[in-house]
Amino acid sequence: MVDRSASPAPNPLPRAARTIERPPHWRASETGSHIFWTSLYAAGLPTLAGLAFFGWAGLWVLALSVGSVAATEWLFVGLARRPSHARHGGHQHTLLLGLLLGLTLPATVNWQVVVLAGVVTVVVGKGLLGGLGHYLWHPALIGRFVVQVLFYDQLSPDKGWLLLDRHHLFFGNLHNAAVASTYSSWAVADAAPGASAFSQGYPLAPIAEMAHGSGQWIHHAVAQTGQSMHSSAGEVLFRLTWDRLPALGDMIIGAVPGNIGATCAVALVVGGMLLMYHGHVRWQLVGPFLLAAALAAAICPLRIAGPTDHLSWQWLPGFVFYNRMPVGPVYVAFHMVSGELLLGCFFFAGDMVSRPITKSGQVIFGAGCGALAIVLRLYLFMPGGAYIAILLMNTLTPVIDRITQPRAFGH
Amino acid sequence: MKALKALFNGGLYLPSEKSQTLNAPVQTAADCPWLFVPMLQHAGTAAEAIVGPGQAVLAGQKIGQPADGDSAAVHSPVSGTVRAVEEIRLPDGTRAAAAVIENDCEHRPADGINVPCEPAEVTVTNFTERFADWGLVQMQANGMPLHRRLQIAREHNVRTVVVNAMESEPYLTADHRLTVEQTLLVALGLTHICRLVGAEAGIVAVDQRRPDEAALLDKLLADHAEEHGLMLEAAMVDNRYPQGHELMLLKTLFDEEVEVRLSDGAGELASDRAGVCVLAVGTVAAAADAMLFNRPLTHRVVTVSGEAVGAPGNFLVPVGMRFSDVLDCCDVSPTIDRLIVGGPMTGIAQADDQSVFTKQTAGLVLFSAAMVHQPGPCIRCGWCVEDCPVQINPALLAGLAESGRWHRGFAHHAETCIECNICSYVCPSRLPLLEHIRKLKRAMARDQQARAGERGPA
Ligand code: SF4
Ligand code: SF4
């Protein structure tokens, strides 16, 4: 207020403004909570697909996961007194972490595993590593990684993997499962009488078997052809893609066993597009991620049985043709539509806090994640190669940030 | 006439919000009974008041004498009586002496004012005194006295003078109205300023959404170009904010960049080093007015707009008029959340409407709806980096400022910041990023001074 008590000029009653703030005096509409809400509703699509294929069991795991994350967060915030966790979308971020964590777990895990993963996610992944905006690794992936190491059998590819049949979507009992005697594709198969679900092998297991040279069927493939004990790469890949892997269509719609949110390629891609449409995930990350993954899949060698059962490395499997059938490209397609890769790409690699901040950094980061995801999937047999790849690349984020500062005007 | 795409990286198309006042002709503000004419309406030294209480003044009479080379004169916009010289608060928060004038509403002009004169009388040798005497100052940006500004341009041998009619802040339309209604004045002002600084070309940068304005200007400029042997033209420029900043104009018009120094403040004056001098359209028109009609700078066009204003418009106001006197005729809503001098991106919020218009006030924007901007933690969305027009990393710089590691600001080119405020605008965590960067720049400047001091005596 101006003191004009001594002034000769009359001093009218001023109009006072309520807010005196530094500029800018208006802001773009998007806030932290908008960003996390958008991620939540984008993640709703794979969630829906997961509920369809895994029913009540899936819902139970998701609810446990969200519940344990939210409860731990509440306790942690209460104990550690970190109000910044709660402000600016902190609540939505908590829900999102819980949901994403649940989506990376199979519907058949024990409740203890889910709760432990939730607690680790919040306490270690988010809380101890700096909280919202500061954590280096994606908290949900930390939670998942820890339970994967501690409870390997629960998430291992060797156990039976379950999937509801087409007559029992959403409401079927996943545990009432039987191995189907004949099964060509989910869309035409029926569960055994009295059962509501199929029990199957882990869908991508044959690919890893081939990379390790461990599957018996590789040798059988050779024996069946009988010709001079020479199996061509094309033949083996043909066996792989046509006989051993699920139907490609099943993979795309998500009708394969797996982690709750990581089976339905369509839902993940549509959800990812939503995130990209809102500008929360940039194509500079998604493009290199998928491209690098496809390239890695096309290049990284598989083991092919040669004469006298000797296994040799077959490089460039993605370019192999067999009787003019594009078995190589189809093999790459299997890699690309696997939900874990897509979930990792859009929802975990795309997480703002743990990816590099500049677009050029995101190109490097995305490409690194994509290529590593395929390499880990092939040679380190543990499901969830993409998740581990993203954790590894998260570690490099500060370095990438440092080397990709934009060029300042005039410099 | 060229139509140019914005060549700089980053930037944003902001909501323009100009439609309410874009086509509203400039009205002369109603006479107000009291004026408080500040002696400091420019960057530099305040003028010395040469009138005292009880003294009668005429419109256009000089009431403040330039104190030194960094100062400009101040004139009374009206005729009346000086009642006091007292300290008042200026819109930017500083305090300065002001002559309190009781307006007699008779508008009696001082001798020799408002008479046609020969602009050629202002020459390279005498423009410094003449311009300072007319009180000509930059009516935007840093508000440096115009003669100082042109001296700097001469020192750098600028080849082109650019008149900035972009007005990239939302809501403001004063420059647009001025250009449309006083086109000839703008063209003549540019011609003479080119002559004074020795430039061979002049360009008026117009928002590409106003082709009529650009066409009119282009025609008038073409008429004067031959006569003075200059290359004059209008250019329609993309309206991506902050295209109106001189460095962005330099980039878009000439595809040139120049390193910004800490001493450039918000990047002003940096373009001179690339041979381009950028002046606001209001400044150029005021200079023409002075040279052609011997009118000192006493009035300016302002926009009053914003969602709290029922009757927005463009007004010709005398400097020293209180905001309240204009707002009284604008049907302002009874509750005001923000009263902003300038636009919403960089303008300064006022506590009340008791401050006065100065030569730099481009307009008043009033909002009634409350907006709460509570900052949260940076979530590394990267939008501030993507949208920063000079491609620095505001999130990182803000972090440096907060943790006091200002010495690292040099490596990350904090001095390049042109203070456009886009970073704070887009930040979803509502962080006051520009505030932090300003703090960083101040610390860096102190450091530079200290080091220069160490080196000096040695
Ligand atoms: S850092 Fe400076 S130049 Fe960049 S967006 Fe922020 S205010 Fe504008
Ligand atoms: S815009 Fe705000 S939240 Fe996003 S990176 Fe910049 S400072 Fe962080």
PDB file of N, CA and C in Angstrom, chain A residues 30 34-43 96 100 268-283 286 342-343 345-348 350-352, chain B residues 383:
ATOM      1  N   GLU A  30      -2.297 -29.086 -17.525  1.00  0.00           N
ATOM      2  CA  GLU A  30      -1.910 -30.403 -17.039  1.00  0.00           C
ATOM      3  C   GLU A  30      -1.112 -30.341 -15.733  1.00  0.00           C
ATOM      4  N   HIS A  34      -3.157 -35.090 -13.165  1.00  0.00           N
ATOM      5  CA  HIS A  34      -3.694 -35.430 -14.489  1.00  0.00           C
ATOM      6  C   HIS A  34      -2.851 -36.510 -15.139  1.00  0.00           C
ATOM      7  N   ILE A  35      -1.533 -36.338 -15.037  1.00  0.00           N
ATOM      8  CA  ILE A  35      -0.636 -37.272 -15.708  1.00  0.00           C
ATOM      9  C   ILE A  35      -0.847 -38.681 -15.171  1.00  0.00           C
ATOM     10  N   PHE A  36      -0.948 -38.802 -13.856  1.00  0.00           N
ATOM     11  CA  PHE A  36      -1.081 -40.145 -13.289  1.00  0.00           C
ATOM     12  C   PHE A  36      -2.481 -40.701 -13.526  1.00  0.00           C
ATOM     13  N   TRP A  37      -3.498 -39.833 -13.522  1.00  0.00           N
ATOM     14  CA  TRP A  37      -4.836 -40.318 -13.864  1.00  0.00           C
ATOM     15  C   TRP A  37      -4.839 -40.883 -15.279  1.00  0.00           C
ATOM     16  N   THR A  38      -4.195 -40.167 -16.191  1.00  0.00           N
ATOM     17  CA  THR A  38      -4.178 -40.640 -17.575  1.00  0.00           C
ATOM     18  C   THR A  38      -3.514 -42.007 -17.659  1.00  0.00           C
ATOM     19  N   SER A  39      -2.400 -42.159 -16.958  1.00  0.00           N
ATOM     20  CA  SER A  39      -1.736 -43.463 -16.964  1.00  0.00           C
ATOM     21  C   SER A  39      -2.673 -44.515 -16.392  1.00  0.00           C
ATOM     22  N   LEU A  40      -3.412 -44.125 -15.345  1.00  0.00           N
ATOM     23  CA  LEU A  40      -4.316 -45.095 -14.730  1.00  0.00           C
ATOM     24  C   LEU A  40      -5.380 -45.547 -15.715  1.00  0.00           C
ATOM     25  N   TYR A  41      -5.956 -44.593 -16.440  1.00  0.00           N
ATOM     26  CA  TYR A  41      -7.021 -45.068 -17.326  1.00  0.00           C
ATOM     27  C   TYR A  41      -6.464 -45.743 -18.559  1.00  0.00           C
ATOM     28  N   ALA A  42      -5.251 -45.382 -18.950  1.00  0.00           N
ATOM     29  CA  ALA A  42      -4.631 -46.127 -20.045  1.00  0.00           C
ATOM     30  C   ALA A  42      -4.317 -47.547 -19.590  1.00  0.00           C
ATOM     31  N   ALA A  43      -3.892 -47.704 -18.337  1.00  0.00           N
ATOM     32  CA  ALA A  43      -3.592 -49.036 -17.820  1.00  0.00           C
ATOM     33  C   ALA A  43      -4.874 -49.828 -17.593  1.00  0.00           C
ATOM     34  N   LEU A  96      -1.397 -46.036  -9.168  1.00  0.00           N
ATOM     35  CA  LEU A  96      -0.795 -46.480 -10.417  1.00  0.00           C
ATOM     36  C   LEU A  96       0.296 -47.519 -10.143  1.00  0.00           C
ATOM     37  N   LEU A 100       0.145 -51.219 -11.650  1.00  0.00           N
ATOM     38  CA  LEU A 100       1.190 -51.694 -12.559  1.00  0.00           C
ATOM     39  C   LEU A 100       1.895 -52.913 -11.976  1.00  0.00           C
ATOM     40  N   LEU A 268      -2.661 -53.252 -24.818  1.00  0.00           N
ATOM     41  CA  LEU A 268      -1.456 -52.505 -24.450  1.00  0.00           C
ATOM     42  C   LEU A 268      -1.126 -51.445 -25.477  1.00  0.00           C
ATOM     43  N   VAL A 269      -1.287 -51.809 -26.753  1.00  0.00           N
ATOM     44  CA  VAL A 269      -0.962 -50.829 -27.794  1.00  0.00           C
ATOM     45  C   VAL A 269      -1.958 -49.676 -27.748  1.00  0.00           C
ATOM     46  N   VAL A 270      -3.240 -49.971 -27.580  1.00  0.00           N
ATOM     47  CA  VAL A 270      -4.222 -48.885 -27.517  1.00  0.00           C
ATOM     48  C   VAL A 270      -3.959 -48.004 -26.290  1.00  0.00           C
ATOM     49  N   GLY A 271      -3.685 -48.635 -25.154  1.00  0.00           N
ATOM     50  CA  GLY A 271      -3.359 -47.858 -23.952  1.00  0.00           C
ATOM     51  C   GLY A 271      -2.127 -47.011 -24.163  1.00  0.00           C
ATOM     52  N   GLY A 272      -1.128 -47.587 -24.818  1.00  0.00           N
ATOM     53  CA  GLY A 272       0.103 -46.857 -25.085  1.00  0.00           C
ATOM     54  C   GLY A 272      -0.135 -45.678 -26.009  1.00  0.00           C
ATOM     55  N   MET A 273      -1.012 -45.902 -27.012  1.00  0.00           N
ATOM     56  CA  MET A 273      -1.342 -44.801 -27.930  1.00  0.00           C
ATOM     57  C   MET A 273      -1.979 -43.654 -27.167  1.00  0.00           C
ATOM     58  N   LEU A 274      -2.837 -43.990 -26.193  1.00  0.00           N
ATOM     59  CA  LEU A 274      -3.457 -42.946 -25.379  1.00  0.00           C
ATOM     60  C   LEU A 274      -2.398 -42.118 -24.678  1.00  0.00           C
ATOM     61  N   LEU A 275      -1.432 -42.797 -24.100  1.00  0.00           N
ATOM     62  CA  LEU A 275      -0.361 -42.081 -23.400  1.00  0.00           C
ATOM     63  C   LEU A 275       0.412 -41.201 -24.368  1.00  0.00           C
ATOM     64  N   MET A 276       0.642 -41.719 -25.573  1.00  0.00           N
ATOM     65  CA  MET A 276       1.393 -40.932 -26.549  1.00  0.00           C
ATOM     66  C   MET A 276       0.571 -39.753 -27.036  1.00  0.00           C
ATOM     67  N   TYR A 277      -0.743 -39.983 -27.190  1.00  0.00           N
ATOM     68  CA  TYR A 277      -1.628 -38.907 -27.622  1.00  0.00           C
ATOM     69  C   TYR A 277      -1.601 -37.752 -26.620  1.00  0.00           C
ATOM     70  N   HIS A 278      -1.560 -38.091 -25.351  1.00  0.00           N
ATOM     71  CA  HIS A 278      -1.508 -37.039 -24.329  1.00  0.00           C
ATOM     72  C   HIS A 278      -0.119 -36.448 -24.167  1.00  0.00           C
ATOM     73  N   GLY A 279       0.850 -36.986 -24.877  1.00  0.00           N
ATOM     74  CA  GLY A 279       2.202 -36.443 -24.796  1.00  0.00           C
ATOM     75  C   GLY A 279       2.938 -36.881 -23.541  1.00  0.00           C
ATOM     76  N   HIS A 280       2.445 -37.907 -22.859  1.00  0.00           N
ATOM     77  CA  HIS A 280       3.122 -38.334 -21.636  1.00  0.00           C
ATOM     78  C   HIS A 280       4.237 -39.322 -21.934  1.00  0.00           C
ATOM     79  N   VAL A 281       4.079 -40.039 -23.042  1.00  0.00           N
ATOM     80  CA  VAL A 281       5.157 -40.902 -23.508  1.00  0.00           C
ATOM     81  C   VAL A 281       5.440 -40.456 -24.925  1.00  0.00           C
ATOM     82  N   ARG A 282       6.713 -40.246 -25.238  1.00  0.00           N
ATOM     83  CA  ARG A 282       7.056 -39.713 -26.557  1.00  0.00           C
ATOM     84  C   ARG A 282       7.418 -40.827 -27.521  1.00  0.00           C
ATOM     85  N   TRP A 283       7.136 -40.592 -28.791  1.00  0.00           N
ATOM     86  CA  TRP A 283       7.525 -41.603 -29.783  1.00  0.00           C
ATOM     87  C   TRP A 283       9.030 -41.752 -29.822  1.00  0.00           C
ATOM     88  N   VAL A 286       9.279 -44.700 -27.568  1.00  0.00           N
ATOM     89  CA  VAL A 286       8.588 -45.911 -28.000  1.00  0.00           C
ATOM     90  C   VAL A 286       9.167 -46.429 -29.320  1.00  0.00           C
ATOM     91  N   LEU A 342       5.527 -55.065 -24.515  1.00  0.00           N
ATOM     92  CA  LEU A 342       4.718 -53.868 -24.744  1.00  0.00           C
ATOM     93  C   LEU A 342       4.375 -53.171 -23.433  1.00  0.00           C
ATOM     94  N   LEU A 343       4.056 -53.956 -22.410  1.00  0.00           N
ATOM     95  CA  LEU A 343       3.769 -53.356 -21.105  1.00  0.00           C
ATOM     96  C   LEU A 343       5.002 -52.605 -20.615  1.00  0.00           C
ATOM     97  N   CYS A 345       7.391 -51.376 -22.414  1.00  0.00           N
ATOM     98  CA  CYS A 345       7.670 -50.233 -23.272  1.00  0.00           C
ATOM     99  C   CYS A 345       6.807 -49.031 -22.901  1.00  0.00           C
ATOM    100  N   PHE A 346       5.498 -49.232 -22.870  1.00  0.00           N
ATOM    101  CA  PHE A 346       4.617 -48.077 -22.700  1.00  0.00           C
ATOM    102  C   PHE A 346       4.491 -47.642 -21.241  1.00  0.00           C
ATOM    103  N   PHE A 347       4.424 -48.604 -20.342  1.00  0.00           N
ATOM    104  CA  PHE A 347       4.069 -48.227 -18.981  1.00  0.00           C
ATOM    105  C   PHE A 347       5.252 -48.155 -18.023  1.00  0.00           C
ATOM    106  N   PHE A 348       6.316 -48.887 -18.321  1.00  0.00           N
ATOM    107  CA  PHE A 348       7.457 -48.853 -17.395  1.00  0.00           C
ATOM    108  C   PHE A 348       8.613 -48.033 -17.951  1.00  0.00           C
ATOM    109  N   GLY A 350       8.293 -45.908 -20.197  1.00  0.00           N
ATOM    110  CA  GLY A 350       7.730 -44.585 -20.399  1.00  0.00           C
ATOM    111  C   GLY A 350       7.540 -43.795 -19.110  1.00  0.00           C
ATOM    112  N   ASP A 351       7.759 -44.411 -17.968  1.00  0.00           N
ATOM    113  CA  ASP A 351       7.591 -43.688 -16.701  1.00  0.00           C
ATOM    114  C   ASP A 351       8.518 -42.487 -16.664  1.00  0.00           C
ATOM    115  N   MET A 352       7.918 -41.316 -16.388  1.00  0.00           N
ATOM    116  CA  MET A 352       8.680 -40.071 -16.503  1.00  0.00           C
ATOM    117  C   MET A 352       9.858 -39.982 -15.544  1.00  0.00           C
TER     118      MET A 352
ATOM    119  N   TRP B 383       8.939 -31.632 -20.042  1.00  0.00           N
ATOM    120  CA  TRP B 383       8.262 -30.645 -20.894  1.00  0.00           C
ATOM    121  C   TRP B 383       8.980 -29.309 -20.889  1.00  0.00           C
TER     122      TRP B 383
END
